[in-house]
Amino acid sequence: MAPPAMEMVVGLDKGHKVTKLPKREKPSARKGNKNKRVKFVRDVIREVSGFSPYERRVMELLKVNKDKRALKFCKKRLGTHRRAKRKREEMIGALQAARKAQAAS
């Protein structure tokens, strides 16, 4: 019998045995992750400039429980369903934060 470390020509463990190198993380794997500075800058810009007119309209639609209409409006303005859903969730979060701030004061 040959020792198990020998290179087999057939079977599941066939071929030359090598030690695998650890995979490096590709820059594309980090795409979309916000760092602290970018988040801070965007928060400051949002605080200074406020919401755009279409965002204010979306918030009005959400206030009167027109979630589907708000989604359709966002989709028309932003172009894709995924972007529209994300924007609607962002606006829902903004409304909840405003309500929470109002209740706290």
Short mmCIF file of N, CA and C in Angstrom, two decimals:
data_model
loop_
_atom_site.label_atom_id
_atom_site.label_comp_id
_atom_site.label_asym_id
_atom_site.label_seq_id
_atom_site.Cartn_x
_atom_site.Cartn_y
_atom_site.Cartn_z
N MET A 1 0.85 -1.18 0.00
CA MET A 1 0.00 0.00 0.00
C MET A 1 0.89 1.24 0.00
N ALA A 2 0.50 2.20 -0.79
CA ALA A 2 1.24 3.46 -0.85
C ALA A 2 0.76 4.38 0.28
N PRO A 3 1.65 5.20 0.83
CA PRO A 3 1.23 6.14 1.88
C PRO A 3 0.21 7.15 1.33
N PRO A 4 -0.66 7.68 2.20
CA PRO A 4 -1.72 8.58 1.73
C PRO A 4 -1.20 9.89 1.17
N ALA A 5 0.05 10.30 1.48
CA ALA A 5 0.58 11.56 1.00
C ALA A 5 0.99 11.49 -0.47
N MET A 6 1.01 10.29 -1.05
CA MET A 6 1.41 10.14 -2.45
C MET A 6 0.36 10.80 -3.34
N GLU A 7 0.82 11.26 -4.49
CA GLU A 7 -0.09 11.89 -5.43
C GLU A 7 -0.85 10.83 -6.20
N MET A 8 -2.16 10.89 -6.11
CA MET A 8 -3.02 9.93 -6.80
C MET A 8 -3.34 10.47 -8.20
N VAL A 9 -3.52 9.57 -9.13
CA VAL A 9 -3.85 9.97 -10.49
C VAL A 9 -5.36 10.05 -10.68
N VAL A 10 -6.11 9.27 -9.91
CA VAL A 10 -7.56 9.25 -10.04
C VAL A 10 -8.19 9.40 -8.66
N GLY A 11 -9.47 9.71 -8.64
CA GLY A 11 -10.21 9.78 -7.38
C GLY A 11 -10.45 11.21 -6.93
N LEU A 12 -11.04 11.34 -5.76
CA LEU A 12 -11.39 12.67 -5.23
C LEU A 12 -10.17 13.50 -4.88
N ASP A 13 -9.13 12.86 -4.36
CA ASP A 13 -7.93 13.58 -3.93
C ASP A 13 -6.83 13.51 -4.97
N LYS A 14 -7.17 13.48 -6.25
CA LYS A 14 -6.15 13.34 -7.30
C LYS A 14 -5.39 14.65 -7.47
N GLY A 15 -4.20 14.55 -8.01
CA GLY A 15 -3.44 15.73 -8.37
C GLY A 15 -2.34 16.06 -7.38
N HIS A 16 -1.54 17.03 -7.76
CA HIS A 16 -0.40 17.48 -6.95
C HIS A 16 -0.90 18.20 -5.71
N LYS A 17 -0.39 17.83 -4.53
CA LYS A 17 -0.83 18.44 -3.27
C LYS A 17 -0.06 19.74 -3.04
N VAL A 18 -0.80 20.80 -2.80
CA VAL A 18 -0.19 22.11 -2.55
C VAL A 18 -0.81 22.71 -1.29
N THR A 19 -0.12 23.67 -0.70
CA THR A 19 -0.69 24.39 0.45
C THR A 19 -1.37 25.64 -0.10
N LYS A 20 -2.63 25.84 0.29
CA LYS A 20 -3.39 26.97 -0.22
C LYS A 20 -2.94 28.25 0.45
N LEU A 21 -2.79 29.30 -0.36
CA LEU A 21 -2.46 30.62 0.16
C LEU A 21 -3.77 31.31 0.58
N PRO A 22 -3.70 32.11 1.65
CA PRO A 22 -4.93 32.83 2.05
C PRO A 22 -5.30 33.86 0.99
N LYS A 23 -6.60 33.97 0.72
CA LYS A 23 -7.08 34.92 -0.29
C LYS A 23 -7.00 36.33 0.26
N ARG A 24 -6.55 37.27 -0.57
CA ARG A 24 -6.55 38.67 -0.17
C ARG A 24 -7.91 39.27 -0.48
N GLU A 25 -8.31 40.24 0.33
CA GLU A 25 -9.59 40.89 0.11
C GLU A 25 -9.47 41.85 -1.07
N LYS A 26 -10.38 41.71 -2.02
CA LYS A 26 -10.36 42.59 -3.18
C LYS A 26 -10.95 43.95 -2.79
N PRO A 27 -10.50 45.01 -3.42
CA PRO A 27 -11.10 46.32 -3.14
C PRO A 27 -12.60 46.35 -3.46
N SER A 28 -13.03 45.54 -4.44
CA SER A 28 -14.45 45.53 -4.80
C SER A 28 -15.31 44.95 -3.68
N ALA A 29 -14.70 44.18 -2.77
CA ALA A 29 -15.46 43.61 -1.66
C ALA A 29 -15.83 44.69 -0.64
N ARG A 30 -15.07 45.79 -0.64
CA ARG A 30 -15.33 46.89 0.30
C ARG A 30 -16.29 47.93 -0.29
N LYS A 31 -16.64 47.79 -1.56
CA LYS A 31 -17.45 48.80 -2.24
C LYS A 31 -18.79 48.98 -1.54
N GLY A 32 -19.15 50.20 -1.29
CA GLY A 32 -20.42 50.50 -0.68
C GLY A 32 -20.36 50.70 0.82
N ASN A 33 -19.24 50.34 1.46
CA ASN A 33 -19.11 50.52 2.90
C ASN A 33 -18.74 51.97 3.18
N LYS A 34 -19.55 52.64 4.00
CA LYS A 34 -19.27 54.03 4.35
C LYS A 34 -18.28 54.06 5.51
N ASN A 35 -17.31 54.98 5.40
CA ASN A 35 -16.45 55.17 6.56
C ASN A 35 -17.01 56.32 7.41
N LYS A 36 -16.40 56.57 8.55
CA LYS A 36 -16.95 57.54 9.51
C LYS A 36 -16.99 58.95 8.94
N ARG A 37 -15.93 59.30 8.20
CA ARG A 37 -15.82 60.66 7.68
C ARG A 37 -16.91 60.93 6.63
N VAL A 38 -17.14 59.98 5.74
CA VAL A 38 -18.16 60.15 4.71
C VAL A 38 -19.53 60.28 5.35
N LYS A 39 -19.80 59.44 6.36
CA LYS A 39 -21.09 59.51 7.06
C LYS A 39 -21.27 60.87 7.72
N PHE A 40 -20.21 61.37 8.37
CA PHE A 40 -20.27 62.67 9.04
C PHE A 40 -20.55 63.79 8.04
N VAL A 41 -19.83 63.78 6.90
CA VAL A 41 -20.01 64.82 5.89
C VAL A 41 -21.43 64.79 5.34
N ARG A 42 -21.94 63.60 5.05
CA ARG A 42 -23.30 63.51 4.50
C ARG A 42 -24.34 63.95 5.51
N ASP A 43 -24.12 63.65 6.80
CA ASP A 43 -25.05 64.09 7.84
C ASP A 43 -25.06 65.62 7.95
N VAL A 44 -23.87 66.24 7.86
CA VAL A 44 -23.79 67.70 7.93
C VAL A 44 -24.50 68.33 6.74
N ILE A 45 -24.28 67.77 5.55
CA ILE A 45 -24.93 68.30 4.35
C ILE A 45 -26.45 68.18 4.47
N ARG A 46 -26.93 67.05 4.95
CA ARG A 46 -28.37 66.83 5.13
C ARG A 46 -28.94 67.83 6.13
N GLU A 47 -28.18 68.08 7.20
CA GLU A 47 -28.63 69.01 8.24
C GLU A 47 -28.71 70.43 7.71
N VAL A 48 -27.73 70.82 6.89
CA VAL A 48 -27.68 72.19 6.38
C VAL A 48 -28.70 72.40 5.26
N SER A 49 -28.75 71.48 4.31
CA SER A 49 -29.57 71.70 3.12
C SER A 49 -31.00 71.18 3.27
N GLY A 50 -31.22 70.24 4.17
CA GLY A 50 -32.56 69.70 4.35
C GLY A 50 -32.91 68.70 3.26
N PHE A 51 -34.20 68.54 3.01
CA PHE A 51 -34.67 67.57 2.03
C PHE A 51 -35.02 68.27 0.72
N SER A 52 -34.86 67.55 -0.37
CA SER A 52 -35.21 68.09 -1.68
C SER A 52 -36.74 68.08 -1.82
N PRO A 53 -37.26 68.83 -2.79
CA PRO A 53 -38.72 68.89 -2.94
C PRO A 53 -39.38 67.53 -3.15
N TYR A 54 -38.74 66.66 -3.96
CA TYR A 54 -39.37 65.35 -4.17
C TYR A 54 -39.33 64.51 -2.90
N GLU A 55 -38.30 64.68 -2.08
CA GLU A 55 -38.23 63.95 -0.81
C GLU A 55 -39.32 64.44 0.15
N ARG A 56 -39.57 65.74 0.13
CA ARG A 56 -40.64 66.28 0.98
C ARG A 56 -42.00 65.74 0.54
N ARG A 57 -42.19 65.61 -0.77
CA ARG A 57 -43.46 65.06 -1.28
C ARG A 57 -43.61 63.60 -0.86
N VAL A 58 -42.51 62.85 -0.93
CA VAL A 58 -42.55 61.44 -0.49
C VAL A 58 -42.94 61.37 0.98
N MET A 59 -42.37 62.26 1.79
CA MET A 59 -42.69 62.26 3.22
C MET A 59 -44.17 62.59 3.46
N GLU A 60 -44.72 63.51 2.65
CA GLU A 60 -46.14 63.83 2.77
C GLU A 60 -47.00 62.61 2.42
N LEU A 61 -46.62 61.91 1.36
CA LEU A 61 -47.36 60.70 0.98
C LEU A 61 -47.29 59.65 2.09
N LEU A 62 -46.12 59.52 2.72
CA LEU A 62 -45.98 58.53 3.80
C LEU A 62 -46.80 58.94 5.03
N LYS A 63 -46.92 60.24 5.26
CA LYS A 63 -47.70 60.71 6.42
C LYS A 63 -49.17 60.31 6.30
N VAL A 64 -49.68 60.26 5.07
CA VAL A 64 -51.09 59.90 4.88
C VAL A 64 -51.24 58.44 4.47
N ASN A 65 -50.25 57.62 4.82
CA ASN A 65 -50.27 56.16 4.60
C ASN A 65 -50.42 55.77 3.13
N LYS A 66 -49.77 56.49 2.25
CA LYS A 66 -49.75 56.15 0.83
C LYS A 66 -48.38 55.56 0.49
N ASP A 67 -48.05 54.44 1.14
CA ASP A 67 -46.73 53.84 0.97
C ASP A 67 -46.47 53.41 -0.47
N LYS A 68 -47.47 52.79 -1.08
CA LYS A 68 -47.28 52.30 -2.45
C LYS A 68 -47.13 53.47 -3.42
N ARG A 69 -47.92 54.51 -3.23
CA ARG A 69 -47.83 55.69 -4.08
C ARG A 69 -46.45 56.36 -3.90
N ALA A 70 -45.96 56.38 -2.66
CA ALA A 70 -44.63 56.94 -2.40
C ALA A 70 -43.56 56.13 -3.12
N LEU A 71 -43.71 54.80 -3.11
CA LEU A 71 -42.75 53.94 -3.81
C LEU A 71 -42.79 54.21 -5.31
N LYS A 72 -43.98 54.32 -5.88
CA LYS A 72 -44.11 54.57 -7.31
C LYS A 72 -43.52 55.93 -7.68
N PHE A 73 -43.74 56.92 -6.82
CA PHE A 73 -43.19 58.26 -7.07
C PHE A 73 -41.66 58.23 -7.02
N CYS A 74 -41.12 57.54 -6.01
CA CYS A 74 -39.66 57.41 -5.89
C CYS A 74 -39.08 56.70 -7.10
N LYS A 75 -39.77 55.66 -7.55
CA LYS A 75 -39.29 54.88 -8.69
C LYS A 75 -39.24 55.74 -9.94
N LYS A 76 -40.24 56.58 -10.11
CA LYS A 76 -40.28 57.47 -11.27
C LYS A 76 -39.12 58.47 -11.22
N ARG A 77 -38.81 58.97 -10.02
CA ARG A 77 -37.76 59.97 -9.89
C ARG A 77 -36.36 59.37 -9.91
N LEU A 78 -36.21 58.18 -9.32
CA LEU A 78 -34.87 57.60 -9.14
C LEU A 78 -34.51 56.58 -10.21
N GLY A 79 -35.51 55.99 -10.88
CA GLY A 79 -35.21 55.13 -12.00
C GLY A 79 -35.32 53.64 -11.75
N THR A 80 -34.95 53.16 -10.57
CA THR A 80 -35.00 51.72 -10.34
C THR A 80 -35.82 51.41 -9.09
N HIS A 81 -36.35 50.20 -9.06
CA HIS A 81 -37.17 49.75 -7.94
C HIS A 81 -36.35 49.68 -6.65
N ARG A 82 -35.13 49.17 -6.77
CA ARG A 82 -34.27 49.02 -5.58
C ARG A 82 -33.93 50.37 -4.96
N ARG A 83 -33.57 51.35 -5.80
CA ARG A 83 -33.27 52.69 -5.28
C ARG A 83 -34.50 53.31 -4.65
N ALA A 84 -35.66 53.06 -5.26
CA ALA A 84 -36.91 53.62 -4.74
C ALA A 84 -37.23 53.03 -3.36
N LYS A 85 -37.05 51.72 -3.22
CA LYS A 85 -37.33 51.09 -1.92
C LYS A 85 -36.38 51.64 -0.85
N ARG A 86 -35.12 51.80 -1.22
CA ARG A 86 -34.13 52.32 -0.25
C ARG A 86 -34.47 53.75 0.16
N LYS A 87 -34.89 54.56 -0.81
CA LYS A 87 -35.23 55.95 -0.52
C LYS A 87 -36.48 56.03 0.34
N ARG A 88 -37.47 55.17 0.06
CA ARG A 88 -38.69 55.16 0.86
C ARG A 88 -38.36 54.79 2.31
N GLU A 89 -37.50 53.79 2.51
CA GLU A 89 -37.10 53.40 3.87
C GLU A 89 -36.35 54.54 4.56
N GLU A 90 -35.51 55.24 3.80
CA GLU A 90 -34.78 56.38 4.36
C GLU A 90 -35.75 57.47 4.81
N MET A 91 -36.77 57.73 4.01
CA MET A 91 -37.76 58.76 4.36
C MET A 91 -38.60 58.33 5.55
N ILE A 92 -38.93 57.04 5.63
CA ILE A 92 -39.66 56.52 6.80
C ILE A 92 -38.82 56.73 8.05
N GLY A 93 -37.53 56.44 7.95
CA GLY A 93 -36.62 56.66 9.09
C GLY A 93 -36.53 58.12 9.48
N ALA A 94 -36.51 59.01 8.49
CA ALA A 94 -36.45 60.45 8.77
C ALA A 94 -37.72 60.91 9.48
N LEU A 95 -38.88 60.40 9.03
CA LEU A 95 -40.14 60.76 9.69
C LEU A 95 -40.17 60.26 11.14
N GLN A 96 -39.70 59.02 11.35
CA GLN A 96 -39.68 58.48 12.70
C GLN A 96 -38.74 59.28 13.60
N ALA A 97 -37.58 59.69 13.05
CA ALA A 97 -36.63 60.49 13.83
C ALA A 97 -37.22 61.84 14.19
N ALA A 98 -37.97 62.44 13.24
CA ALA A 98 -38.60 63.72 13.50
C ALA A 98 -39.66 63.59 14.58
N ARG A 99 -40.45 62.49 14.53
CA ARG A 99 -41.47 62.26 15.56
C ARG A 99 -40.84 62.05 16.92
N LYS A 100 -39.73 61.30 16.93
CA LYS A 100 -39.04 61.03 18.19
C LYS A 100 -38.47 62.32 18.79
N ALA A 101 -37.90 63.17 17.93
CA ALA A 101 -37.35 64.45 18.38
C ALA A 101 -38.45 65.36 18.90
N GLN A 102 -39.60 65.33 18.22
CA GLN A 102 -40.73 66.16 18.65
C GLN A 102 -41.29 65.69 19.98
N ALA A 103 -41.32 64.37 20.18
CA ALA A 103 -41.82 63.84 21.44
C ALA A 103 -40.86 64.11 22.59
N ALA A 104 -39.58 64.16 22.30
CA ALA A 104 -38.57 64.39 23.34
C ALA A 104 -38.59 65.83 23.83
N SER A 105 -38.96 66.78 22.94
CA SER A 105 -38.93 68.20 23.35
C SER A 105 -40.25 68.68 23.91
#
